[in-house]
Coordinates of C-alpha atoms in Angstrom, one line a residue:
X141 CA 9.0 -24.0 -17.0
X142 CA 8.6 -21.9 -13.7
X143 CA 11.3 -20.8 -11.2
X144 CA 10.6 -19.9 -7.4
X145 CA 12.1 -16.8 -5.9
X146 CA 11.0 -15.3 -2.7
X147 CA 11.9 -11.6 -3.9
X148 CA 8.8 -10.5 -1.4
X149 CA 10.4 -9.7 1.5
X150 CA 13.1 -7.5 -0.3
X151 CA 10.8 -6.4 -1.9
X152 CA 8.9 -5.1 1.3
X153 CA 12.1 -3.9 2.4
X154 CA 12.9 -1.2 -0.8
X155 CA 9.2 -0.5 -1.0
X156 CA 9.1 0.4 2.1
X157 CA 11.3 3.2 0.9
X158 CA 8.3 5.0 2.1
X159 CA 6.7 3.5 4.8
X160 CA 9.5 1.6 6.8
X161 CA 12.6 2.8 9.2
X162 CA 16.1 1.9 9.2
X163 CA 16.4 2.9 12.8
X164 CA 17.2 0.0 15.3
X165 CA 15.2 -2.0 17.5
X166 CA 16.7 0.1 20.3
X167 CA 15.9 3.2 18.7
X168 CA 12.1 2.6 18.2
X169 CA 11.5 1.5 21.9
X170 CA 13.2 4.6 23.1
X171 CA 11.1 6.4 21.2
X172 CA 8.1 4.6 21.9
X173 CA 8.8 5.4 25.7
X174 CA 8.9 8.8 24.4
X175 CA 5.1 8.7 22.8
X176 CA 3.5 7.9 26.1
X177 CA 2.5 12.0 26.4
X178 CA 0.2 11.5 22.9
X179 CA -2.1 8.9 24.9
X180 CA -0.1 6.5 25.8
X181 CA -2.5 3.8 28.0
X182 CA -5.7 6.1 28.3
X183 CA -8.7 4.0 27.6
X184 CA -11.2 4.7 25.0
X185 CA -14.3 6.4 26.1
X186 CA -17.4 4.5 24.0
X187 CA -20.8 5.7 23.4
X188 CA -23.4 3.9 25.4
X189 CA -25.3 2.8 22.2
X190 CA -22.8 1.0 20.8
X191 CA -19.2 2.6 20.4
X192 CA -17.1 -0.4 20.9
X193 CA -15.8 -1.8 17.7
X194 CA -15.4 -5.7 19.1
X195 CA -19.1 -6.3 19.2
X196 CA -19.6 -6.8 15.4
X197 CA -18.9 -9.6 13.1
X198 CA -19.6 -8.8 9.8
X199 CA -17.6 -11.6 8.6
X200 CA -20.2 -14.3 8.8
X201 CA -23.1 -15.8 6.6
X202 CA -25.6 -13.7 8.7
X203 CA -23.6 -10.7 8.5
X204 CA -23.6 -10.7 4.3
X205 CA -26.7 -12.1 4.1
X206 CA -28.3 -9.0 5.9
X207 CA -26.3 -6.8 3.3
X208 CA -28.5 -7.8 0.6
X209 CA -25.6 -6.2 -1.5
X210 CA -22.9 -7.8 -3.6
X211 CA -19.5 -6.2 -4.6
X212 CA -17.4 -6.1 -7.8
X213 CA -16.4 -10.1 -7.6
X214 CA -20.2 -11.3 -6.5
X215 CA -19.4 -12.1 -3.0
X216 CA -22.1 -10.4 -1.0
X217 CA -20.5 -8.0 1.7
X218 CA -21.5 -6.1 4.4
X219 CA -23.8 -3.4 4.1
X220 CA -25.0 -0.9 6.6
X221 CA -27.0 2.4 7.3
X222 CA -25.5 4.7 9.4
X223 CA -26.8 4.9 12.6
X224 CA -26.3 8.2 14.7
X225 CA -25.2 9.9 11.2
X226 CA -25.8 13.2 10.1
X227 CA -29.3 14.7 10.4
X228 CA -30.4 12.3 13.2
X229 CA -29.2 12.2 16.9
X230 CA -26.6 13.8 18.8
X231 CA -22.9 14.1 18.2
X232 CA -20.7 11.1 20.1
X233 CA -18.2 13.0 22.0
X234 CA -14.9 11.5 24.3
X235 CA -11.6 9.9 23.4
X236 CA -10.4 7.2 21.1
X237 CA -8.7 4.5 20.7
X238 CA -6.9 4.1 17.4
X239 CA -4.3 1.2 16.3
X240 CA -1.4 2.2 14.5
X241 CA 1.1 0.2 12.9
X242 CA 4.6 0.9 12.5
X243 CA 7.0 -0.3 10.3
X244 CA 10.9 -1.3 10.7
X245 CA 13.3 -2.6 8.3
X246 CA 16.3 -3.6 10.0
X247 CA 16.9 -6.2 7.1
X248 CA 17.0 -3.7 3.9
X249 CA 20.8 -3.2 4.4
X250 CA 21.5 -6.9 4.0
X251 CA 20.0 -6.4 0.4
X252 CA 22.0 -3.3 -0.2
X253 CA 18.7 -1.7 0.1
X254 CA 17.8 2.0 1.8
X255 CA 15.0 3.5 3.2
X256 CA 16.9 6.9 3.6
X257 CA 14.3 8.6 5.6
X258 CA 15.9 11.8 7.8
X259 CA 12.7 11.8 10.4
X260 CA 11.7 8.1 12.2
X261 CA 8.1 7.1 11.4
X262 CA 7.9 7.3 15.5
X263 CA 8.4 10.6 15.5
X264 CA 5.8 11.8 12.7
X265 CA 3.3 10.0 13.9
X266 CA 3.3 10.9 17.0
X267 CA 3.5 14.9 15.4
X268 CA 0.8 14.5 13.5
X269 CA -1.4 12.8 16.2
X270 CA -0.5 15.5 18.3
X271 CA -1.1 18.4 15.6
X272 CA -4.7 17.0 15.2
X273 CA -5.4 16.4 18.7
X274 CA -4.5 20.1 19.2
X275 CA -6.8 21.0 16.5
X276 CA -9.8 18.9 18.5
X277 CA -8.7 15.6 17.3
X278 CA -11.1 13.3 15.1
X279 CA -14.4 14.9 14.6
X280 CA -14.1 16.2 17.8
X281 CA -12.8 13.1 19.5
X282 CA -9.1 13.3 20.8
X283 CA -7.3 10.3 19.2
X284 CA -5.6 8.0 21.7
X285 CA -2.5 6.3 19.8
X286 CA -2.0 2.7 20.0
X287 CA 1.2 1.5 18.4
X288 CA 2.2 -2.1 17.5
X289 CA 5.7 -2.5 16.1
X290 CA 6.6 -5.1 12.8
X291 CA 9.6 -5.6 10.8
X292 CA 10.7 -7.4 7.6
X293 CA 13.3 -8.9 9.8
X294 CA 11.0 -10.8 11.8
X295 CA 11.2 -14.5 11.3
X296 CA 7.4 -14.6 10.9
X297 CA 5.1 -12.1 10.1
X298 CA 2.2 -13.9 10.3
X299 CA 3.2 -14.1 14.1
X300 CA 3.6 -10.7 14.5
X301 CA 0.8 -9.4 12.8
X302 CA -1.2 -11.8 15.4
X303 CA 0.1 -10.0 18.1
X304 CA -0.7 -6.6 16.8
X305 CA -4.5 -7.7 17.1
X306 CA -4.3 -8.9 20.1
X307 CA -3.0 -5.6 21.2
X308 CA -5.4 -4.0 19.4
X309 CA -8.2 -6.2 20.6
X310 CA -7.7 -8.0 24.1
X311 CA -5.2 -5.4 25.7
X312 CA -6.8 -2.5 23.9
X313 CA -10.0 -1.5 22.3
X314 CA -9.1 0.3 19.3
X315 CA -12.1 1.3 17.6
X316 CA -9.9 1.3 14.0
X317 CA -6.8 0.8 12.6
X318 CA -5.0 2.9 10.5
X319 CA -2.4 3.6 8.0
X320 CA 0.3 1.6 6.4
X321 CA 0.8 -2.2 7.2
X322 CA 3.5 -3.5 5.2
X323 CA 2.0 -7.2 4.7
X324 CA -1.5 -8.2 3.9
X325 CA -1.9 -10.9 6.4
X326 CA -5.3 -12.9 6.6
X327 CA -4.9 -13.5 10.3
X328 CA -5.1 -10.2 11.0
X329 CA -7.4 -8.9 8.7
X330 CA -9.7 -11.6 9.7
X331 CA -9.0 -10.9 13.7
X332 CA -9.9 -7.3 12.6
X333 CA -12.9 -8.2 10.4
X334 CA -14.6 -10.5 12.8
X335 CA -14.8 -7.6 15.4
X336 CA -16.1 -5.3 13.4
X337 CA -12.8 -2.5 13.7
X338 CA -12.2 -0.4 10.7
X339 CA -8.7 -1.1 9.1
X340 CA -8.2 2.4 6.6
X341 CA -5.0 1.2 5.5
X342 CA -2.1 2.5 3.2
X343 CA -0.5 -1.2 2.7
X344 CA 1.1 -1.4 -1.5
X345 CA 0.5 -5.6 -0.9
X346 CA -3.7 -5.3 -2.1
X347 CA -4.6 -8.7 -3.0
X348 CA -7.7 -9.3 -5.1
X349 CA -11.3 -9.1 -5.6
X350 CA -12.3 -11.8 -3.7
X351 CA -9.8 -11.4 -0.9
X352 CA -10.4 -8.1 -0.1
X353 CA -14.6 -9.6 -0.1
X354 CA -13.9 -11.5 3.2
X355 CA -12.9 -8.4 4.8
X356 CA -15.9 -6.3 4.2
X357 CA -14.6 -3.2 7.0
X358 CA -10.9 -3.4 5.1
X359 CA -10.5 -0.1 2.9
X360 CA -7.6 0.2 0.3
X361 CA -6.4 3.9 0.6
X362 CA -3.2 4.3 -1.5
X363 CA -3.4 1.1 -4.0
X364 CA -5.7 -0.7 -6.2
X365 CA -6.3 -4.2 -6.2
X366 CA -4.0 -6.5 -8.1
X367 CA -6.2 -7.0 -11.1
X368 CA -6.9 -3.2 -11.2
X369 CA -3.3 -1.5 -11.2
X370 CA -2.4 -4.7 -13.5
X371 CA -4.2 -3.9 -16.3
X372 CA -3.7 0.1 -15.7
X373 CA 0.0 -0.7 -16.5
X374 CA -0.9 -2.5 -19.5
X375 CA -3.5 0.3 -20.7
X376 CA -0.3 2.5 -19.9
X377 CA 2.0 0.8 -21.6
X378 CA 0.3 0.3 -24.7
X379 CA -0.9 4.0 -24.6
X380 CA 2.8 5.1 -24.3
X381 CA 3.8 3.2 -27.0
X382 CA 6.1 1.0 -24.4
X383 CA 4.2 -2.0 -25.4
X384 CA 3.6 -3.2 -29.0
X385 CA 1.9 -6.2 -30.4
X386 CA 5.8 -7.3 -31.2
X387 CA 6.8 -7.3 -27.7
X388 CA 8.2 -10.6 -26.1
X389 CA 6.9 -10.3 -22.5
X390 CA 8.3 -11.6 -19.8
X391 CA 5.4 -11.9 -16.7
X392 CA 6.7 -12.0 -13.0
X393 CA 4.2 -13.3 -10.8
X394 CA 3.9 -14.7 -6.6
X395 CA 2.2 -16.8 -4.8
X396 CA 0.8 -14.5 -3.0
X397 CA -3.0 -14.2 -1.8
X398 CA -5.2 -13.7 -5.2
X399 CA -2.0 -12.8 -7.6
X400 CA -2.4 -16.1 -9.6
X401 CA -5.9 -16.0 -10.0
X402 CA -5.8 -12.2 -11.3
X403 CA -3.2 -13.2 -13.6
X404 CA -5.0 -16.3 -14.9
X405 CA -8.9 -15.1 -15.1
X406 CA -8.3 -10.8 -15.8
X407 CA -4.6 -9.7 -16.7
X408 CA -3.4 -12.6 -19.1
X409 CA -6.9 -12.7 -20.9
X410 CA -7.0 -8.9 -21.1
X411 CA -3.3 -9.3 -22.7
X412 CA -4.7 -11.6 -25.2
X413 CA -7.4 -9.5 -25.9
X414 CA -5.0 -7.0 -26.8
X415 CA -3.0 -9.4 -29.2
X416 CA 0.1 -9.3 -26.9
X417 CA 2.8 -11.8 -26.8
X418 CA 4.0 -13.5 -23.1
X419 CA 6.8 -15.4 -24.1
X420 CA 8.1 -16.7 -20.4
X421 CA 6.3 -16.0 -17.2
X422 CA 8.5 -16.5 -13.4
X423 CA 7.0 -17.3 -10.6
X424 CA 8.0 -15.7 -7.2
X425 CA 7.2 -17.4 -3.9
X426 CA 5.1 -15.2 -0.8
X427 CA 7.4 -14.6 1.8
X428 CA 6.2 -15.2 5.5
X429 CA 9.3 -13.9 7.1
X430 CA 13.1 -12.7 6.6
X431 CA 14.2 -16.8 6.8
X432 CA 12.4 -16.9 3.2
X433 CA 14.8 -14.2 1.5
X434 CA 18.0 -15.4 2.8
X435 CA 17.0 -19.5 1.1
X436 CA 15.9 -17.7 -1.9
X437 CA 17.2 -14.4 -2.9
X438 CA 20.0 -15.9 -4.3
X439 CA 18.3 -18.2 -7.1
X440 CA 17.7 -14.4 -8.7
X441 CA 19.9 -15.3 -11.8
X442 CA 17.2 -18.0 -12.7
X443 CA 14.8 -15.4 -13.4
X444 CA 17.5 -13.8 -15.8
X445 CA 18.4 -16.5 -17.4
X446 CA 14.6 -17.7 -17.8
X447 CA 14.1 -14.0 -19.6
X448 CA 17.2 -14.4 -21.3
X449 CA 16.9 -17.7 -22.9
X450 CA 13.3 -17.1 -23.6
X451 CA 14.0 -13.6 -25.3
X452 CA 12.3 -11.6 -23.4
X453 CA 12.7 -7.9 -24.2
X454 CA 10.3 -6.5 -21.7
X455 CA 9.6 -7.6 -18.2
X456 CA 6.1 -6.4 -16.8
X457 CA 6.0 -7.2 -13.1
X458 CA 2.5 -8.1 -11.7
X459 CA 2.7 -9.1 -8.4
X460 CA 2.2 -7.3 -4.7
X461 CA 5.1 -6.0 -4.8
X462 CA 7.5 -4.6 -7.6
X463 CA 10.4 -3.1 -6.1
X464 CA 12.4 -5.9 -5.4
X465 CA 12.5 -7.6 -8.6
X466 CA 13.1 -4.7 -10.1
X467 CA 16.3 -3.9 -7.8
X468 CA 17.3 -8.0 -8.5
X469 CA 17.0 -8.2 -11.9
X470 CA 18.7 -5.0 -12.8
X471 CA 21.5 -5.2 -10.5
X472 CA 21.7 -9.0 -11.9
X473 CA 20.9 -8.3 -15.7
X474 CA 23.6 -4.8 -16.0
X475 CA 26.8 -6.8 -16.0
X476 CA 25.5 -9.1 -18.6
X477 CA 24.3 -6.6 -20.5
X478 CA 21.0 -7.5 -20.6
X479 CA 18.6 -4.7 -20.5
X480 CA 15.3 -5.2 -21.1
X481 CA 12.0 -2.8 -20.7
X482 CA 10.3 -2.6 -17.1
X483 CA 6.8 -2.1 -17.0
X484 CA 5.6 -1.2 -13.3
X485 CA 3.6 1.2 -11.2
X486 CA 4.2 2.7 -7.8
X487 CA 4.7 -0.1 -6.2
X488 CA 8.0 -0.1 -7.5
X489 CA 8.7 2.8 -5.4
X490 CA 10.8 5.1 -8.4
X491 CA 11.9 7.8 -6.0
X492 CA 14.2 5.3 -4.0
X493 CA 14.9 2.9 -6.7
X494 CA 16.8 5.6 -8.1
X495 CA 20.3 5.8 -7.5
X496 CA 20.1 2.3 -6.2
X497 CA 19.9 0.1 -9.7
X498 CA 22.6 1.2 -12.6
X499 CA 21.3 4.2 -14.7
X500 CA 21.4 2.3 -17.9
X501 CA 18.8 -0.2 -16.5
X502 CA 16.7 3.0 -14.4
X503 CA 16.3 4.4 -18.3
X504 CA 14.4 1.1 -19.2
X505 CA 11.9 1.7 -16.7
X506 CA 8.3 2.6 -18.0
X507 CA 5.8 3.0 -14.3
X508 CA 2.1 4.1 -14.7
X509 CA 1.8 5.8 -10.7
X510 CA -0.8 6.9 -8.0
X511 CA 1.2 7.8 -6.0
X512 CA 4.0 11.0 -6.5
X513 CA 5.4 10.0 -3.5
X514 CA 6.8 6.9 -4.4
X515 CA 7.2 7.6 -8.0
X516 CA 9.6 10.9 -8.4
X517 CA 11.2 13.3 -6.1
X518 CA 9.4 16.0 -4.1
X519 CA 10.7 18.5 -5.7
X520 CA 9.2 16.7 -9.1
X521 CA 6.2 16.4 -7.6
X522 CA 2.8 17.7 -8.9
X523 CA 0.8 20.2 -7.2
X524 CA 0.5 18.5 -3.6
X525 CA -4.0 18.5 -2.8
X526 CA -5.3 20.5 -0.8
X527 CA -5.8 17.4 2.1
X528 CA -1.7 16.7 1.6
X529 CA -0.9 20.2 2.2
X530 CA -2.9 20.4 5.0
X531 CA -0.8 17.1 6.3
X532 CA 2.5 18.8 5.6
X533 CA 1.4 21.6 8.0
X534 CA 0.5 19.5 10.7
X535 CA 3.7 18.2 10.6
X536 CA 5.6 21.6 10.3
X537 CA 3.0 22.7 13.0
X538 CA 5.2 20.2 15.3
X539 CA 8.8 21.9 14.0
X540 CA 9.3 18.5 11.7
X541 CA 11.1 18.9 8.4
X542 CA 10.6 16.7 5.7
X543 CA 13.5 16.5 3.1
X544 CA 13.7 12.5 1.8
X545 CA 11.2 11.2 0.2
X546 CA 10.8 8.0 3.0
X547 CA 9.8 11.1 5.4
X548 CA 6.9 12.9 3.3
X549 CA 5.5 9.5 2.6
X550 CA 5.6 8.4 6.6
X551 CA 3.3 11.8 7.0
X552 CA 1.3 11.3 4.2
X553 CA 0.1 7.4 4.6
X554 CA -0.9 8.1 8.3
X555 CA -2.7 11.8 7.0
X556 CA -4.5 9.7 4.6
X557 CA -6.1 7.2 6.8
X558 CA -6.6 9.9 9.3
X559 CA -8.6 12.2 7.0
X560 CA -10.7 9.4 5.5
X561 CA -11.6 8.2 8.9
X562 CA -12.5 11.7 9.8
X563 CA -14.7 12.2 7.2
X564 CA -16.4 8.7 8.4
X565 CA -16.7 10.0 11.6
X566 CA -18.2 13.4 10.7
X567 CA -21.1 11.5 8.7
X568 CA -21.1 9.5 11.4
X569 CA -22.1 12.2 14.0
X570 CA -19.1 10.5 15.7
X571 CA -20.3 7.2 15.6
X572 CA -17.3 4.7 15.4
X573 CA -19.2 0.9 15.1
X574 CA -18.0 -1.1 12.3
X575 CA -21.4 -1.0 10.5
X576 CA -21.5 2.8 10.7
X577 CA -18.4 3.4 9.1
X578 CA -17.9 1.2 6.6
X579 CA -21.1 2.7 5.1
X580 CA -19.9 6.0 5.7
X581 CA -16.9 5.5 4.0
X582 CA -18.6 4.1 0.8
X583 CA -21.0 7.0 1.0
X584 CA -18.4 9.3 -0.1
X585 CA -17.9 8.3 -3.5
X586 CA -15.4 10.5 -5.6
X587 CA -15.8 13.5 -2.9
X588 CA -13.5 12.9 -0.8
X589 CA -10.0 14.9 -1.8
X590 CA -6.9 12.4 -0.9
X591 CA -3.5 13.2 0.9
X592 CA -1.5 11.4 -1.3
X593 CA -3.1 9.8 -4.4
X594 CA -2.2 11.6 -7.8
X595 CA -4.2 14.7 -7.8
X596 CA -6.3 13.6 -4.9
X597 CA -8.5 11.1 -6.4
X598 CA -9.8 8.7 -4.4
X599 CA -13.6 6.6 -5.7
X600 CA -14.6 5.0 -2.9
X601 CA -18.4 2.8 -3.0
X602 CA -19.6 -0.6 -2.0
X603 CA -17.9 -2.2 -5.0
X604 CA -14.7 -0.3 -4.4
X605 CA -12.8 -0.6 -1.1
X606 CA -9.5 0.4 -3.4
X607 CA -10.0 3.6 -3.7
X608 CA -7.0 5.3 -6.7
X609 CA -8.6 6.3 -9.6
X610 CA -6.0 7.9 -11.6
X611 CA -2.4 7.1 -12.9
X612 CA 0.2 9.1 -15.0
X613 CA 2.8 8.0 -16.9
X614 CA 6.8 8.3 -15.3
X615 CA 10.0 7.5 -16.6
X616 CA 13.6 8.2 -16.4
X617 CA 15.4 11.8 -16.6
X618 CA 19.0 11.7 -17.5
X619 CA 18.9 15.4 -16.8
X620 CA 18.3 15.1 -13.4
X621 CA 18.7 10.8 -13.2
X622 CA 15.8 10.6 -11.4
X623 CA 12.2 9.6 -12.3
X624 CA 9.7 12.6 -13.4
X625 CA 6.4 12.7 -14.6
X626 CA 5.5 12.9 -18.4
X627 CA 2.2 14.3 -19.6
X628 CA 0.2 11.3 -19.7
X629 CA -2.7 10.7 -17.5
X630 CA -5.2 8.0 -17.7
X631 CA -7.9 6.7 -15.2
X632 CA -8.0 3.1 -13.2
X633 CA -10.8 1.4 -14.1

């Protein structure tokens, strides 16, 4: 038997823990008004050969079929040289257009849900875009800020992640987009896709293999795809000793783009492989909007009672997002007295989820993480790379202090996609066409130190547009009650 619960958007909204903002509606279009001195309107200057991102669809038939390359699922994607790179012509000079995101979460308190960010995600961004811009900008290019605002409260997402390409597109000409998005939506990786733009993003929501094939210029900064970090918990778990051959798992799942189809053709035949035991496995819907979560969110004691009566003693969450069933089912399961195991990762977003499910159900809680950000405290984190301390002085470099968790993270997922793209750009010789980047991007293989990623690892190639390679074991601290790091560390395959 299945059950349908759409946990997504809460999800979304704890996740978010880094990425999103409590502030109001108000709040963020004052401080948009504020941001206008970083750029505001200025048009992007483009290089006569080409510069302009919305010339190039490398979505199309013709557009794989000239790759001659395949990636990791056998969908041929998009390959390119790099015209105007390194070695060859002259450096592109002039300003650019770059689409940002941002993220609100008016809804999170509804869920008893917080963010608890002391620094709006307005205000970083527009520091660090300024800090860089000071510092000659992007390879030389000053970056021109264009932001589009979302929010988990929205009645549809889908709807407002249209607009955001439109902006992006028909009002603007951003020659990329980056950082975090807190949705994969197809609409707009499509719109995005078909025009050739860049999208470097931070999003936790990575679908699949072969969803992440149609967008051949989409790059996966801080999360592996589904099937990848799926099986990374399992290698964890069993590693750890968290899982055993006498486990009863219970499997959450969603509708979402490509979950099912990891879970039925690579994560549940890798499980049997292993000789483990699924006993009962819930299905959670794909929320569109915030109308989803309040018809759903209260069928949560289904799931419970589906573990329950099935006799499930560990619950291994493998779906976009892991946060919010986690928050549901242990605030649901503690006064019953169920506690079960929790197998997740960083999507699950330890250093908020702390303090905000009962300690007895937080000491349950196994994660195999990429991310320290969202996995322990700062002051539990490993050494920060050399790319995330250079972040955290950008920001300082703007008189911001980061203390929560939700703040470091808002620096750190727009430093990432900054820096990658930078490094694009260099090989590039400031080159910003579709083509030119994406290969540029593949080109730098393991050599490119991340911001944010567990010890900076990042593999990047043209079969791997998820680029975390590395994940270490974190569990609970009664000392501190808090998550922290344990000794193991293991590499995503």
């Amino acid at each position: 038997m299945r059950s349908r619960v759409v946990l997504l958007a809460i999800a979304t909204a704890v996740s978010l823990a880094a990425c999103g903002s409590t502030v109001s509606p108000e709040a963020r279009r004052a401080a948009q008004s504020g941001s206008e001195g970083l750029g505001g309107t200025e048009a992007a200057v483009g290089d006569a050969a080409g510069d302009a991102a919305t010339g190039t669809d490398l979505t199309g038939a013709a557009g794989r079929a000239a790759s001659g390359g395949t990636s990791a699922g056998g969908t041929a994607r998009a390959q390119a040289t790099i015209p105007g790179s390194v070695g060859g012509g002259s450096a592109v000079k002039g300003p650019i257009e770059i689409g940002i995101v941002r993220t609100g979460v008016s809804n999170a308190a509804a869920f008893g849900a917080s963010v608890g960010n002391t620094i709006t995600e307005a205000s970083i961004n527009d520091a660090i875009v300024a800090a860089m811009n000071e510092q000659g900008g992007l390879a030389g290019r000053r970056i021109v800020p264009v932001y589009d605002d979302t929010d988990t409260a929205s009645s549809s997402w889908d709807a407002d992640f249209e607009a955001a390409c439109a902006k992006f597109t028909q009002d603007h000409k951003v020659v990329a987009v980056l950082g975090y998005v807190f949705d994969h939506v197809d609409a707009f990786e499509g719109c995005l896709a078909k025009r050739g733009i860049p999208h470097l993003s931070t999003t936790f929501n990575v679908p699949d293999t072969e969803v992440l094939n149609q967008y051949p210029t989409l790059f996966a900064l801080a999360t592996p795809r589904i099937e990848r970090r799926s099986i990374a918990k399992i290698d964890g778990a069993l590693a750890t000793g968290v899982i055993t051959k006498a486990s009863k798992l219970g499997i959450v799942i969603d509708g979402c783009p490509g979950t099912k189809r990891a879970w039925n053709n690579k994560t549940k035949p890798y499980m049997e492989s292993k000789g483990l035991t699924v006993v009962s496995t819930f299905e959670v819907g794909c929320a569109r909007g915030s109308g989803d979560v309040g018809a759903e969110a209260g069928r949560a004691g289904n799931l419970v009672l589906q573990f329950r009566t099935a006799g499930v003693d560990t619950v291994a969450v493998m779906s976009v997002s892991e946060s919010g069933p986690i928050l549901i089912l242990a605030n649901a399961a503690e006064p019953q007295g169920w506690r079960p195991k929790y197998v997740v990762s960083s999507l699950a977003s330890g250093s908020i989820l702390a303090g905000q499910i009962p300690n007895e159900q937080a000491a349950n809680v196994h994660g195999y993480g990429w991310l320290p950000v969202m996995d322990v405290p700062p002051d539990r984190w490993p050494a920060v790379p050399p790319a995330g301390q250079r972040c955290l002085k950008l920001a300082a470099s703007k008189g911001l202090k980061l203390t929560a968790p939700a703040d470091f993270a808002f620096a750190l997922n727009i430093c990432e996609a900054l820096f990658v793209y930078e490094a694009a750009l260099k090989a590039t010789g400031g080159r910003t066409d579709g083509a030119a980047i994406t290969a540029a991007v593949e080109a730098l293989g393991a050599n490119h130190p991340g911001a944010m990623t567990l010890d900076g690892r990042l593999t990047f190639g043209r079969d791997r547009h998820d680029a975390p390679s590395s994940a270490r074991y974190f569990a609970w601290d009664r000392g501190c009650t808090c998550f922290t790091y344990r000794p193991h560390t293991f590499t995503i395959n």
